[in-house]
Every structure is written in C-alpha cells, then in structure tokens.
PDB file of C-alpha atoms in Angstrom:
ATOM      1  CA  UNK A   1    -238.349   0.218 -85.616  1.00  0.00           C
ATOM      2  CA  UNK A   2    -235.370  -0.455 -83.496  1.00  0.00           C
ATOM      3  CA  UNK A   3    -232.208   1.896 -82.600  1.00  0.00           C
ATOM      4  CA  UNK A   4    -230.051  -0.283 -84.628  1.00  0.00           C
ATOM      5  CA  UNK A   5    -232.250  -0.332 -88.037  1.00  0.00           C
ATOM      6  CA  UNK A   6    -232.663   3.151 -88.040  1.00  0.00           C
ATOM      7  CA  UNK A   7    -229.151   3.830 -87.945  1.00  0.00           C
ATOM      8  CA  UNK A   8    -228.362   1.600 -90.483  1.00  0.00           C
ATOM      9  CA  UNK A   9    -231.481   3.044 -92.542  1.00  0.00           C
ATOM     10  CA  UNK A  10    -229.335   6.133 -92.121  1.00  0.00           C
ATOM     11  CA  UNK A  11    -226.269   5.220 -93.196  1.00  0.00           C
ATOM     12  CA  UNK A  12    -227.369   3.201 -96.153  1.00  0.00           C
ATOM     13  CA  UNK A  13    -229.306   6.507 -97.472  1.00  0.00           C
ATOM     14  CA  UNK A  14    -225.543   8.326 -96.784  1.00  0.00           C
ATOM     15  CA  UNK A  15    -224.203   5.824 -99.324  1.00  0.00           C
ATOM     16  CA  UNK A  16    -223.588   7.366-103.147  1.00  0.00           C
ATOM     17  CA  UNK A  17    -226.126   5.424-105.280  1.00  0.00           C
ATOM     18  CA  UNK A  18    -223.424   4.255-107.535  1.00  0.00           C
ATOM     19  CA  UNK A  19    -222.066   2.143-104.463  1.00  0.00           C
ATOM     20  CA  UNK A  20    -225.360   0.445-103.206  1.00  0.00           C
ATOM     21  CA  UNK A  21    -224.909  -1.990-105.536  1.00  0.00           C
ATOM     22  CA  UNK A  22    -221.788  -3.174-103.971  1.00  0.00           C
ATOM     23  CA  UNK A  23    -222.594  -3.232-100.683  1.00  0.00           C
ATOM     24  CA  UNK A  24    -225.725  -5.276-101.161  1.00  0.00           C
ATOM     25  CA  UNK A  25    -223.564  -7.449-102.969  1.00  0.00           C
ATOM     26  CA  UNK A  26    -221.643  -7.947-100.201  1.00  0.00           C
ATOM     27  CA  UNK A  27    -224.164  -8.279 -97.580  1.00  0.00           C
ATOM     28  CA  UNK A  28    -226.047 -11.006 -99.812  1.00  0.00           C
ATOM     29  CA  UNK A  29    -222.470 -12.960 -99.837  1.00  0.00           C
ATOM     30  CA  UNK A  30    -222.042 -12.494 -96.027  1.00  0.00           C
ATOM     31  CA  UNK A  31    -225.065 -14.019 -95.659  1.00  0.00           C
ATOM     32  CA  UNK A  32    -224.977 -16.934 -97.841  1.00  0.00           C
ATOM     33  CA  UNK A  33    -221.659 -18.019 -96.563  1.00  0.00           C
ATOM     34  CA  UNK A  34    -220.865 -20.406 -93.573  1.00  0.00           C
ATOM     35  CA  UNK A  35    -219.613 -18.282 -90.663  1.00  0.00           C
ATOM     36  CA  UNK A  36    -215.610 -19.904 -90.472  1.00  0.00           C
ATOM     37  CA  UNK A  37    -214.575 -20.803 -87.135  1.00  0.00           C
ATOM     38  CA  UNK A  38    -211.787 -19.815 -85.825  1.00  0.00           C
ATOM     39  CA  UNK A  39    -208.790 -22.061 -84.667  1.00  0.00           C
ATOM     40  CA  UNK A  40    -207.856 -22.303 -80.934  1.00  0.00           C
ATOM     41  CA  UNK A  41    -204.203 -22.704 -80.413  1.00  0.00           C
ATOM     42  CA  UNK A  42    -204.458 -24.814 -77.100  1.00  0.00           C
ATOM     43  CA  UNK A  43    -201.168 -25.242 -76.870  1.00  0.00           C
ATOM     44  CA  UNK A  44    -200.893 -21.549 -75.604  1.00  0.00           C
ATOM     45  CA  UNK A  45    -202.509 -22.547 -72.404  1.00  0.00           C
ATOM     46  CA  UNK A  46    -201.086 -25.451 -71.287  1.00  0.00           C
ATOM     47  CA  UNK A  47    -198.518 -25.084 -68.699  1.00  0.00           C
ATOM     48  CA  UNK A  48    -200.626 -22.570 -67.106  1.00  0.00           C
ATOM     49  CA  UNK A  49    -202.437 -23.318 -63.902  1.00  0.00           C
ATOM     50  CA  UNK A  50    -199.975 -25.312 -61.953  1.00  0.00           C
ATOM     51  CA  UNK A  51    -200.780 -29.060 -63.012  1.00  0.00           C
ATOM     52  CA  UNK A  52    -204.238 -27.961 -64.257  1.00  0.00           C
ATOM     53  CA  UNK A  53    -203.133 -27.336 -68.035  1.00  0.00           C
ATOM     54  CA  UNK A  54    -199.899 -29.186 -67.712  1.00  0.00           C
ATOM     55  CA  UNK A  55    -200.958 -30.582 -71.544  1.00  0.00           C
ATOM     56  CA  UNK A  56    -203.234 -29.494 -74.537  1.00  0.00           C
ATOM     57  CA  UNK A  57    -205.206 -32.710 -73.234  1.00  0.00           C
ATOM     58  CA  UNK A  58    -205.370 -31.574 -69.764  1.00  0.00           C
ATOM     59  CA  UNK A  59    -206.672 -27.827 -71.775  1.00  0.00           C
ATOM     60  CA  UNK A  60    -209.362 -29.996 -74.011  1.00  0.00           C
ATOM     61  CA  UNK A  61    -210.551 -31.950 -70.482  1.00  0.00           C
ATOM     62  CA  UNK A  62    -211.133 -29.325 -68.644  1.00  0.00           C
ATOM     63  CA  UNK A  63    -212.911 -27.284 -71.887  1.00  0.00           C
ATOM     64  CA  UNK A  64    -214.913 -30.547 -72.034  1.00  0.00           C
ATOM     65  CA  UNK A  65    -215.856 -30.404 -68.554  1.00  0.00           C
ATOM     66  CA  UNK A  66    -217.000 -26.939 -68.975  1.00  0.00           C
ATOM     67  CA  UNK A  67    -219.214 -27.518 -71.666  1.00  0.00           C
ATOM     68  CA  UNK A  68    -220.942 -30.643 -70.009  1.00  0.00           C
ATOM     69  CA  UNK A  69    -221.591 -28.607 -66.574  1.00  0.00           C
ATOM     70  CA  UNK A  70    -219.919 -31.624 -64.604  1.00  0.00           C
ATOM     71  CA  UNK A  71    -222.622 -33.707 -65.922  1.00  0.00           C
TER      72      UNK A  71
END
C-alpha cells in the first residue's frame, strides 16, 4: 500500500463516525463532477515581452505555438 493511502487510511479512521457520511458524500460528488477549467485572463500578458505579446492575439499565437512544438 502506498505512502499516500495509508495516510489517508489514517485520517479517515481519525474522522467521528457521525461525519463519514459526509465526507463520502462529498468525495462521491467530487468525483462525478467535470473538473471546471479555469479562465485565463490573456489580456494580463500582453504588452509584456517587447513586441512579443504586444496583443492577446500575439499571447494566443505564441500559446499556440507552444502547444504544437513548432510543428
């Protein structure tokens, strides 16, 4: 058994009993639910970088290049 289980082994036995129910409640609905992404406010970066991020479209290119290795 991993590091990580048995510590959480532990600290689910620390819970009162009365609370387990809530907690697996609430690790059943993290679980089900879609992981939200979180917004990027490009317009934060641009201006930074000299002419490189003169524009949130110069921010998305260069983002796009990243992901696409140049390719």
């Amino acid at each position: 058994m991993s590091p990580l289980r048995q510590e959480a082994f532990k600290l689910i036995e620390s819970v009162p009993e009365e609370k387990l129910y809530s907690i697996i409640q609430l690790i059943l609905s993290r679980e089900n639910s879609p992981t939200p992404k979180k917004e990027i406010d490009l317009n934060k970066y641009s201006g930074r970088g000299g002419d490189m991020f003169g524009s949130v479209e110069a921010v998305e290119n260069y983002i796009k290049d990243l992901r696409s290795d140049g390719k």
